[in-house]
Amino acid sequence: MKYDRIVVRYGELSTKGRNRKQFIKKLAHNVKRAIADFPEVKVFGERDRMYLLLNGADDQVILERLRPIFGIQSFSPAVRVPQDLEEMKQAGLSLVRAMHQAGGSFKVNARRADRSFELDTNGINHELGGFILQNIDDLHVDVKNPDVKLLVDVRSEGIFLSCQTIQGAGGLPVSSSGRAMLMLSGGIDSPVAGYLAMKRGVEVEAVHFHSPPYTSERAKQKAVDLAGKLAQYSGQVQMHVVPFTAIQEMIKKQIPEGFTMTVTRRMMLRVTDELRRRREGLAIVNGESLGQVASQTLESMLAINAVTTTPIIRPVVSMDKNEIIEIAQAIDTYDISVQPFEDCCTIFTPPSPKTRPKLDKVERYESFIDFEALVQEAVDATETFSVEVADVKKVQDEFSDLF
């Protein structure tokens, strides 16, 4: 069956009052960006539905592009016919016939937004259902659990018919809740945190700390690959790679061993906060899970957070590791995260880090070092670029050719 359009349903966006128009505008922008290589497809964001006119584009490819876009509750490939009873019957018959399997069942589910149409919803169900039963052998009606559900939406601009309802990603359109900086390591937790923040409408920019020669180019590429996985939900992710070697070497040299992890995290947060300020972000997102490691106890979080008043969003803070892994596998970041390339969070790790660091002691140790200058140097030398899904695949292919 060749479809001529796709009907998109908003879900949670429908609960928005006066701001609904802005949310729909953001969603339309994200959809257009996801299908930018199909200029013939036209996107129309209306109050209660969004329509994509395919104009000959491959409907299956477009359907796959819509799956990861936050803000979409569900969508259906559809055909549109004029408000004509006979044309509606023929279109409905074609759709059910294309989906029907021997011994199968079906149901007609009509919705009449335009009440000037000659039949009410029950009339449409009976008229169209009876016509289909007469023309397809070995087919029966099942109103509770049909194999094929024919959706009929009668509107002023025509009648829309579909036999498929595909679940969308839900949530809110990316960037509808503002911008935040995601502290993206090479581990399992931070990409999951980024994904969950994006699902609530946050546009994330990834901040990755790179410490050559202690961390390799493959470790850096691993973080870029993770950003590429997140890019499928927003079209692209802005990436900031921070040179962190000088700061880490100074910490190792000057800070007592038990406090090096706390001070390292504080400096990371200071750098991220300065990047947020320059990029006009509103918050910082990280993958901290309470009690998982020494730097994620409440006492450690208190000491680390003291360097900023910026809101810190921790989407996975109450999850255990298995819950986080389950999401990582679902969004296809897990296999990348477990690649054995060290990031700067794992180098110079002391054997016995403080799990209950006292803030006054941390600040006293830091006071003997001009960290402000080091932080500004790191921010000024940060490499910034855009990561897109296609770019990541190209680089991955280049790396695979080397081995």
Tab-separated table of C-alpha atoms in Angstrom:
chain	number	residue	atom	x	y	z
A	1	MET	CA	0.000	0.000	0.000
A	2	LYS	CA	1.418	3.372	-1.016
A	3	TYR	CA	0.714	6.007	1.622
A	4	ASP	CA	0.547	9.701	0.775
A	5	ARG	CA	0.901	11.143	4.288
A	6	ILE	CA	1.696	10.417	7.919
A	7	VAL	CA	-0.521	11.556	10.776
A	8	VAL	CA	1.352	12.430	13.993
A	9	ARG	CA	-0.363	12.582	17.390
A	10	TYR	CA	1.043	14.762	20.149
A	11	GLY	CA	0.200	13.009	23.403
A	12	GLU	CA	1.498	15.094	26.317
A	13	LEU	CA	1.648	18.212	24.155
A	14	SER	CA	-2.134	18.127	24.059
A	15	THR	CA	-2.210	19.036	27.760
A	16	LYS	CA	-0.364	22.300	27.150
A	17	GLY	CA	-2.621	25.338	27.243
A	18	ARG	CA	-1.578	28.680	25.851
A	19	ASN	CA	1.966	27.402	25.255
A	20	ARG	CA	0.878	24.521	23.024
A	21	LYS	CA	1.684	26.455	19.856
A	22	GLN	CA	5.324	26.882	20.919
A	23	PHE	CA	5.709	23.176	21.708
A	24	ILE	CA	4.219	22.229	18.335
A	25	LYS	CA	6.568	24.659	16.601
A	26	LYS	CA	9.577	23.013	18.309
A	27	LEU	CA	8.347	19.557	17.359
A	28	ALA	CA	7.821	20.594	13.733
A	29	HIS	CA	11.367	21.978	13.656
A	30	ASN	CA	12.782	18.707	15.021
A	31	VAL	CA	10.791	16.638	12.520
A	32	LYS	CA	11.973	18.782	9.619
A	33	ARG	CA	15.573	18.438	10.754
A	34	ALA	CA	15.234	14.641	10.991
A	35	ILE	CA	14.006	14.412	7.387
A	36	ALA	CA	16.079	17.258	5.950
A	37	ASP	CA	17.327	14.992	3.144
A	38	PHE	CA	13.719	14.602	1.942
A	39	PRO	CA	12.879	18.170	0.845
A	40	GLU	CA	9.760	16.957	-0.962
A	41	VAL	CA	8.121	16.041	2.374
A	42	LYS	CA	6.033	18.903	3.743
A	43	VAL	CA	5.311	19.206	7.469
A	44	PHE	CA	2.179	20.881	8.812
A	45	GLY	CA	1.883	21.283	12.580
A	46	GLU	CA	-1.748	21.911	13.487
A	47	ARG	CA	-3.327	22.271	16.912
A	48	ASP	CA	-4.354	18.646	17.483
A	49	ARG	CA	-2.412	16.754	14.787
A	50	MET	CA	0.685	17.046	12.642
A	51	TYR	CA	0.642	15.940	9.004
A	52	LEU	CA	3.559	14.966	6.807
A	53	LEU	CA	2.708	15.068	3.090
A	54	LEU	CA	5.084	12.546	1.534
A	55	ASN	CA	4.869	13.653	-2.112
A	56	GLY	CA	6.352	10.361	-3.287
A	57	ALA	CA	9.004	9.935	-0.549
A	58	ASP	CA	9.709	6.456	0.859
A	59	ASP	CA	7.135	6.141	3.650
A	60	GLN	CA	9.063	3.381	5.476
A	61	VAL	CA	12.202	5.504	5.772
A	62	ILE	CA	10.206	8.480	7.046
A	63	LEU	CA	8.421	6.283	9.594
A	64	GLU	CA	11.791	5.117	10.988
A	65	ARG	CA	13.016	8.717	11.223
A	66	LEU	CA	9.986	9.615	13.369
A	67	ARG	CA	10.441	6.842	15.950
A	68	PRO	CA	13.092	8.533	18.157
A	69	ILE	CA	11.686	12.070	18.028
A	70	PHE	CA	10.536	13.197	21.468
A	71	GLY	CA	7.128	14.848	21.617
A	72	ILE	CA	5.424	12.284	19.374
A	73	GLN	CA	2.974	9.985	21.149
A	74	SER	CA	2.076	7.908	18.088
A	75	PHE	CA	1.903	8.179	14.317
A	76	SER	CA	0.186	6.437	11.428
A	77	PRO	CA	0.856	6.157	7.717
A	78	ALA	CA	-2.381	7.249	6.086
A	79	VAL	CA	-4.227	7.998	2.888
A	80	ARG	CA	-6.543	10.943	2.375
A	81	VAL	CA	-9.679	10.913	0.286
A	82	PRO	CA	-12.358	13.566	-0.241
A	83	GLN	CA	-15.517	13.490	1.866
A	84	ASP	CA	-17.090	10.948	-0.446
A	85	LEU	CA	-18.636	7.729	0.865
A	86	GLU	CA	-17.640	5.564	-2.104
A	87	GLU	CA	-14.041	6.773	-2.155
A	88	MET	CA	-13.834	6.163	1.596
A	89	LYS	CA	-15.047	2.578	1.084
A	90	GLN	CA	-12.528	1.830	-1.657
A	91	ALA	CA	-9.626	3.303	0.327
A	92	GLY	CA	-10.619	1.389	3.469
A	93	LEU	CA	-10.920	-1.853	1.512
A	94	SER	CA	-7.457	-1.402	-0.001
A	95	LEU	CA	-5.879	-0.731	3.385
A	96	VAL	CA	-7.452	-3.725	5.131
A	97	ARG	CA	-6.730	-6.011	2.177
A	98	ALA	CA	-3.038	-5.046	2.306
A	99	MET	CA	-2.842	-5.951	6.018
A	100	HIS	CA	-5.175	-8.968	6.051
A	101	GLN	CA	-3.966	-12.508	6.670
A	102	ALA	CA	-6.073	-15.647	6.259
A	103	GLY	CA	-8.473	-16.142	9.151
A	104	GLY	CA	-7.814	-12.661	10.495
A	105	SER	CA	-10.119	-10.187	12.188
A	106	PHE	CA	-10.668	-6.459	11.865
A	107	LYS	CA	-12.456	-3.485	13.343
A	108	VAL	CA	-13.419	-0.062	12.046
A	109	ASN	CA	-12.825	2.780	14.476
A	110	ALA	CA	-14.284	6.024	13.166
A	111	ARG	CA	-13.822	9.537	14.512
A	112	ARG	CA	-15.901	12.396	13.108
A	113	ALA	CA	-14.416	15.817	13.794
A	114	ASP	CA	-16.524	17.337	10.997
A	115	ARG	CA	-20.131	16.735	12.040
A	116	SER	CA	-21.478	17.884	8.692
A	117	PHE	CA	-20.498	14.532	7.163
A	118	GLU	CA	-23.517	12.457	6.100
A	119	LEU	CA	-22.875	9.560	8.534
A	120	ASP	CA	-22.180	9.638	12.255
A	121	THR	CA	-19.440	7.453	13.765
A	122	ASN	CA	-21.689	4.410	14.194
A	123	GLY	CA	-22.932	4.817	10.656
A	124	ILE	CA	-19.382	4.956	9.306
A	125	ASN	CA	-18.407	1.864	11.297
A	126	HIS	CA	-21.351	-0.153	9.988
A	127	GLU	CA	-21.275	1.077	6.386
A	128	LEU	CA	-17.541	0.717	5.911
A	129	GLY	CA	-17.247	-2.488	7.954
A	130	GLY	CA	-20.041	-4.163	6.025
A	131	PHE	CA	-18.511	-3.204	2.685
A	132	ILE	CA	-15.128	-4.671	3.665
A	133	LEU	CA	-16.697	-7.925	4.936
A	134	GLN	CA	-18.504	-8.354	1.630
A	135	ASN	CA	-15.306	-7.981	-0.357
A	136	ILE	CA	-12.707	-9.944	1.635
A	137	ASP	CA	-13.144	-13.667	2.204
A	138	ASP	CA	-12.089	-15.325	5.441
A	139	LEU	CA	-12.379	-12.123	7.470
A	140	HIS	CA	-14.418	-11.524	10.609
A	141	VAL	CA	-15.099	-8.699	13.055
A	142	ASP	CA	-13.485	-8.571	16.488
A	143	VAL	CA	-14.167	-5.322	18.326
A	144	LYS	CA	-12.013	-6.204	21.366
A	145	ASN	CA	-8.770	-7.577	19.932
A	146	PRO	CA	-8.707	-7.222	16.136
A	147	ASP	CA	-5.724	-8.188	14.001
A	148	VAL	CA	-6.332	-5.091	11.864
A	149	LYS	CA	-7.795	-1.841	13.163
A	150	LEU	CA	-8.943	0.554	10.458
A	151	LEU	CA	-8.831	4.117	11.763
A	152	VAL	CA	-11.089	6.616	10.013
A	153	ASP	CA	-10.791	10.317	10.823
A	154	VAL	CA	-13.386	12.538	9.156
A	155	ARG	CA	-12.228	16.130	9.050
A	156	SER	CA	-13.221	19.245	7.106
A	157	GLU	CA	-10.213	18.849	4.806
A	158	GLY	CA	-11.013	15.207	3.960
A	159	ILE	CA	-11.159	11.678	5.323
A	160	PHE	CA	-7.950	10.123	6.663
A	161	LEU	CA	-7.672	6.334	6.829
A	162	SER	CA	-4.958	4.156	8.345
A	163	CYS	CA	-4.435	0.597	9.553
A	164	GLN	CA	-1.291	1.148	11.614
A	165	THR	CA	-0.606	2.981	14.866
A	166	ILE	CA	3.099	3.169	15.706
A	167	GLN	CA	4.160	4.208	19.189
A	168	GLY	CA	6.388	7.258	19.313
A	169	ALA	CA	9.086	8.218	21.813
A	170	GLY	CA	6.728	10.313	23.970
A	171	GLY	CA	8.066	13.090	26.165
A	172	LEU	CA	8.516	16.701	25.087
A	173	PRO	CA	10.220	18.107	21.985
A	174	VAL	CA	13.955	18.574	22.452
A	175	SER	CA	14.840	22.238	23.228
A	176	SER	CA	11.308	23.074	24.428
A	177	SER	CA	12.623	23.077	28.026
A	178	GLY	CA	15.842	24.994	27.340
A	179	ARG	CA	19.524	24.108	27.022
A	180	ALA	CA	21.793	22.286	29.478
A	181	MET	CA	25.364	20.997	29.495
A	182	LEU	CA	25.713	17.212	29.770
A	183	MET	CA	28.864	15.985	31.500
A	184	LEU	CA	29.503	13.071	29.136
A	185	SER	CA	32.134	10.584	30.238
A	186	GLY	CA	32.727	7.318	28.430
A	187	GLY	CA	30.695	5.336	30.958
A	188	ILE	CA	27.227	3.822	31.033
A	189	ASP	CA	25.408	6.371	33.194
A	190	SER	CA	25.961	9.782	31.579
A	191	PRO	CA	24.507	8.986	28.115
A	192	VAL	CA	21.419	7.541	29.823
A	193	ALA	CA	21.136	10.742	31.866
A	194	GLY	CA	21.410	12.755	28.659
A	195	TYR	CA	18.706	10.685	26.991
A	196	LEU	CA	16.302	11.102	29.917
A	197	ALA	CA	16.903	14.857	30.060
A	198	MET	CA	16.277	15.135	26.318
A	199	LYS	CA	13.025	13.240	26.742
A	200	ARG	CA	11.827	16.047	29.002
A	201	GLY	CA	12.568	18.619	26.308
A	202	VAL	CA	16.127	19.593	27.272
A	203	GLU	CA	18.582	20.392	24.498
A	204	VAL	CA	21.903	18.965	25.706
A	205	GLU	CA	25.405	19.997	24.743
A	206	ALA	CA	27.986	17.359	25.659
A	207	VAL	CA	31.094	18.248	27.684
A	208	HIS	CA	33.857	15.637	27.627
A	209	PHE	CA	37.163	15.879	29.504
A	210	HIS	CA	40.199	14.630	27.581
A	211	SER	CA	43.610	14.144	29.225
A	212	PRO	CA	46.256	13.118	26.706
A	213	PRO	CA	48.582	11.248	26.908
A	214	TYR	CA	46.787	9.507	29.790
A	215	THR	CA	43.630	9.105	27.702
A	216	SER	CA	43.724	8.001	24.065
A	217	GLU	CA	42.095	9.254	20.889
A	218	ARG	CA	39.936	6.123	20.975
A	219	ALA	CA	38.620	7.212	24.390
A	220	LYS	CA	37.734	10.589	22.890
A	221	GLN	CA	36.083	8.935	19.885
A	222	LYS	CA	34.094	6.731	22.246
A	223	ALA	CA	32.542	9.863	23.779
A	224	VAL	CA	31.839	11.262	20.311
A	225	ASP	CA	30.136	7.978	19.387
A	226	LEU	CA	27.934	8.254	22.474
A	227	ALA	CA	27.039	11.826	21.522
A	228	GLY	CA	26.131	10.501	18.083
A	229	LYS	CA	23.691	8.046	19.633
A	230	LEU	CA	22.033	10.934	21.475
A	231	ALA	CA	21.998	12.969	18.259
A	232	GLN	CA	19.361	10.672	16.767
A	233	TYR	CA	16.882	12.210	19.219
A	234	SER	CA	17.652	15.831	18.317
A	235	GLY	CA	19.296	15.831	14.891
A	236	GLN	CA	22.672	16.901	16.260
A	237	VAL	CA	24.542	17.384	19.535
A	238	GLN	CA	27.038	20.161	20.158
A	239	MET	CA	30.222	18.622	21.592
A	240	HIS	CA	32.823	20.348	23.779
A	241	VAL	CA	36.097	18.458	24.334
A	242	VAL	CA	38.012	20.000	27.240
A	243	PRO	CA	41.824	19.574	27.544
A	244	PHE	CA	42.107	18.520	31.172
A	245	THR	CA	45.677	17.225	31.484
A	246	ALA	CA	47.201	20.273	33.187
A	247	ILE	CA	44.461	20.416	35.827
A	248	GLN	CA	44.679	16.700	36.603
A	249	GLU	CA	48.458	16.770	36.849
A	250	MET	CA	48.291	19.743	39.241
A	251	ILE	CA	45.686	17.965	41.389
A	252	LYS	CA	47.795	14.804	41.574
A	253	LYS	CA	50.885	16.839	42.490
A	254	GLN	CA	49.396	19.228	45.073
A	255	ILE	CA	46.218	17.747	46.592
A	256	PRO	CA	46.338	15.051	49.310
A	257	GLU	CA	45.556	11.663	47.769
A	258	GLY	CA	42.251	11.046	49.519
A	259	PHE	CA	40.818	14.342	48.226
A	260	THR	CA	42.007	14.191	44.598
A	261	MET	CA	38.751	12.687	43.324
A	262	THR	CA	36.636	15.347	45.027
A	263	VAL	CA	38.790	18.196	43.720
A	264	THR	CA	38.836	16.676	40.214
A	265	ARG	CA	35.038	16.594	40.140
A	266	ARG	CA	34.874	20.161	41.450
A	267	MET	CA	37.161	21.384	38.664
A	268	MET	CA	35.112	19.503	36.057
A	269	LEU	CA	32.001	21.173	37.380
A	270	ARG	CA	33.648	24.608	37.325
A	271	VAL	CA	34.733	24.146	33.702
A	272	THR	CA	31.291	22.866	32.697
A	273	ASP	CA	29.600	25.773	34.453
A	274	GLU	CA	31.767	28.307	32.619
A	275	LEU	CA	30.955	26.634	29.285
A	276	ARG	CA	27.272	26.740	30.271
A	277	ARG	CA	27.548	30.459	30.976
A	278	ARG	CA	29.184	31.138	27.609
A	279	ARG	CA	26.624	28.994	25.780
A	280	GLU	CA	23.696	30.530	27.681
A	281	GLY	CA	22.615	27.201	29.150
A	282	LEU	CA	20.253	26.922	32.090
A	283	ALA	CA	21.463	23.791	33.894
A	284	ILE	CA	24.021	20.988	34.084
A	285	VAL	CA	23.119	17.324	33.590
A	286	ASN	CA	25.232	14.453	34.899
A	287	GLY	CA	24.984	10.703	35.404
A	288	GLU	CA	25.413	10.574	39.167
A	289	SER	CA	23.632	7.682	40.877
A	290	LEU	CA	23.445	8.034	44.633
A	291	GLY	CA	25.961	5.861	46.476
A	292	GLN	CA	27.295	4.154	43.354
A	293	VAL	CA	30.895	5.361	43.797
A	294	ALA	CA	32.819	7.429	46.337
A	295	SER	CA	32.149	10.735	44.571
A	296	GLN	CA	28.402	10.101	44.574
A	297	THR	CA	27.666	9.961	48.292
A	298	LEU	CA	25.563	12.808	49.629
A	299	GLU	CA	28.591	14.219	51.439
A	300	SER	CA	30.651	14.147	48.226
A	301	MET	CA	27.857	15.723	46.223
A	302	LEU	CA	27.617	18.520	48.797
A	303	ALA	CA	31.351	19.240	48.588
A	304	ILE	CA	31.422	19.064	44.786
A	305	ASN	CA	28.261	21.121	44.221
A	306	ALA	CA	29.567	23.964	46.370
A	307	VAL	CA	31.450	25.433	43.377
A	308	THR	CA	28.226	26.476	41.610
A	309	THR	CA	24.666	27.646	42.168
A	310	THR	CA	23.603	26.343	38.751
A	311	PRO	CA	20.847	23.672	38.891
A	312	ILE	CA	22.261	20.143	38.592
A	313	ILE	CA	19.887	17.659	36.952
A	314	ARG	CA	20.549	14.007	37.884
A	315	PRO	CA	18.045	11.860	35.959
A	316	VAL	CA	19.482	8.518	37.172
A	317	VAL	CA	20.190	9.511	40.784
A	318	SER	CA	17.717	7.013	42.285
A	319	MET	CA	18.281	4.139	39.833
A	320	ASP	CA	20.363	1.069	40.518
A	321	LYS	CA	22.930	-0.088	37.969
A	322	ASN	CA	20.729	-2.731	36.367
A	323	GLU	CA	17.992	-0.174	35.690
A	324	ILE	CA	20.519	2.146	34.054
A	325	ILE	CA	21.988	-0.681	31.974
A	326	GLU	CA	18.523	-1.657	30.763
A	327	ILE	CA	17.948	1.853	29.395
A	328	ALA	CA	21.479	1.981	27.940
A	329	GLN	CA	20.804	-1.221	26.026
A	330	ALA	CA	17.454	0.093	24.797
A	331	ILE	CA	19.006	3.293	23.407
A	332	ASP	CA	22.029	1.403	21.995
A	333	THR	CA	24.742	3.126	24.041
A	334	TYR	CA	25.703	0.183	26.257
A	335	ASP	CA	28.053	-1.592	23.846
A	336	ILE	CA	29.940	1.645	23.239
A	337	SER	CA	30.142	2.495	26.940
A	338	VAL	CA	31.745	-0.834	27.889
A	339	GLN	CA	34.567	-0.499	25.359
A	340	PRO	CA	37.849	-0.675	27.339
A	341	PHE	CA	39.177	2.841	26.731
A	342	GLU	CA	39.959	4.810	29.903
A	343	ASP	CA	38.563	8.292	30.362
A	344	CYS	CA	39.913	10.946	32.699
A	345	CYS	CA	37.459	9.939	35.429
A	346	THR	CA	39.347	6.682	35.947
A	347	ILE	CA	42.986	7.798	35.681
A	348	PHE	CA	44.821	8.875	38.850
A	349	THR	CA	42.051	7.285	40.947
A	350	PRO	CA	43.335	6.991	44.538
A	351	PRO	CA	43.105	3.590	46.277
A	352	SER	CA	41.081	5.051	49.163
A	353	PRO	CA	39.160	8.170	48.116
A	354	LYS	CA	37.268	10.118	50.757
A	355	THR	CA	33.588	9.187	50.761
A	356	ARG	CA	32.708	11.924	53.278
A	357	PRO	CA	34.971	14.842	52.339
A	358	LYS	CA	34.688	17.965	54.483
A	359	LEU	CA	34.092	21.075	52.406
A	360	ASP	CA	36.315	23.291	54.514
A	361	LYS	CA	39.265	20.933	54.062
A	362	VAL	CA	38.694	20.697	50.307
A	363	GLU	CA	38.573	24.476	49.965
A	364	ARG	CA	41.717	24.866	52.103
A	365	TYR	CA	43.714	22.463	49.915
A	366	GLU	CA	42.518	24.227	46.757
A	367	SER	CA	43.427	27.668	48.117
A	368	PHE	CA	47.158	27.021	47.585
A	369	ILE	CA	46.692	26.604	43.819
A	370	ASP	CA	45.569	29.117	41.198
A	371	PHE	CA	42.831	26.904	39.814
A	372	GLU	CA	40.969	29.887	38.378
A	373	ALA	CA	43.677	30.431	35.775
A	374	LEU	CA	43.822	26.722	34.935
A	375	VAL	CA	40.043	26.564	34.537
A	376	GLN	CA	39.997	29.558	32.186
A	377	GLU	CA	42.860	28.103	30.122
A	378	ALA	CA	40.970	24.814	29.770
A	379	VAL	CA	37.749	26.576	28.750
A	380	ASP	CA	39.560	28.792	26.234
A	381	ALA	CA	41.275	25.760	24.669
A	382	THR	CA	38.084	23.663	24.454
A	383	GLU	CA	37.399	22.106	21.059
A	384	THR	CA	33.759	22.575	19.995
A	385	PHE	CA	32.039	20.864	17.088
A	386	SER	CA	28.688	19.449	16.045
A	387	VAL	CA	28.066	15.690	16.152
A	388	GLU	CA	25.487	14.169	13.847
A	389	VAL	CA	24.491	10.540	13.368
A	390	ALA	CA	25.950	10.362	9.861
A	391	ASP	CA	29.258	11.884	11.002
A	392	VAL	CA	29.698	9.281	13.740
A	393	LYS	CA	29.038	6.382	11.371
A	394	LYS	CA	31.592	7.759	8.902
A	395	VAL	CA	34.307	7.996	11.579
A	396	GLN	CA	33.454	4.527	12.929
A	397	ASP	CA	33.865	3.076	9.438
A	398	GLU	CA	37.233	4.815	9.086
A	399	PHE	CA	38.437	3.367	12.387
A	400	SER	CA	37.230	-0.133	11.479
A	401	ASP	CA	39.259	0.023	8.261
A	402	LEU	CA	42.420	0.395	10.363
A	403	PHE	CA	41.967	-2.929	12.189
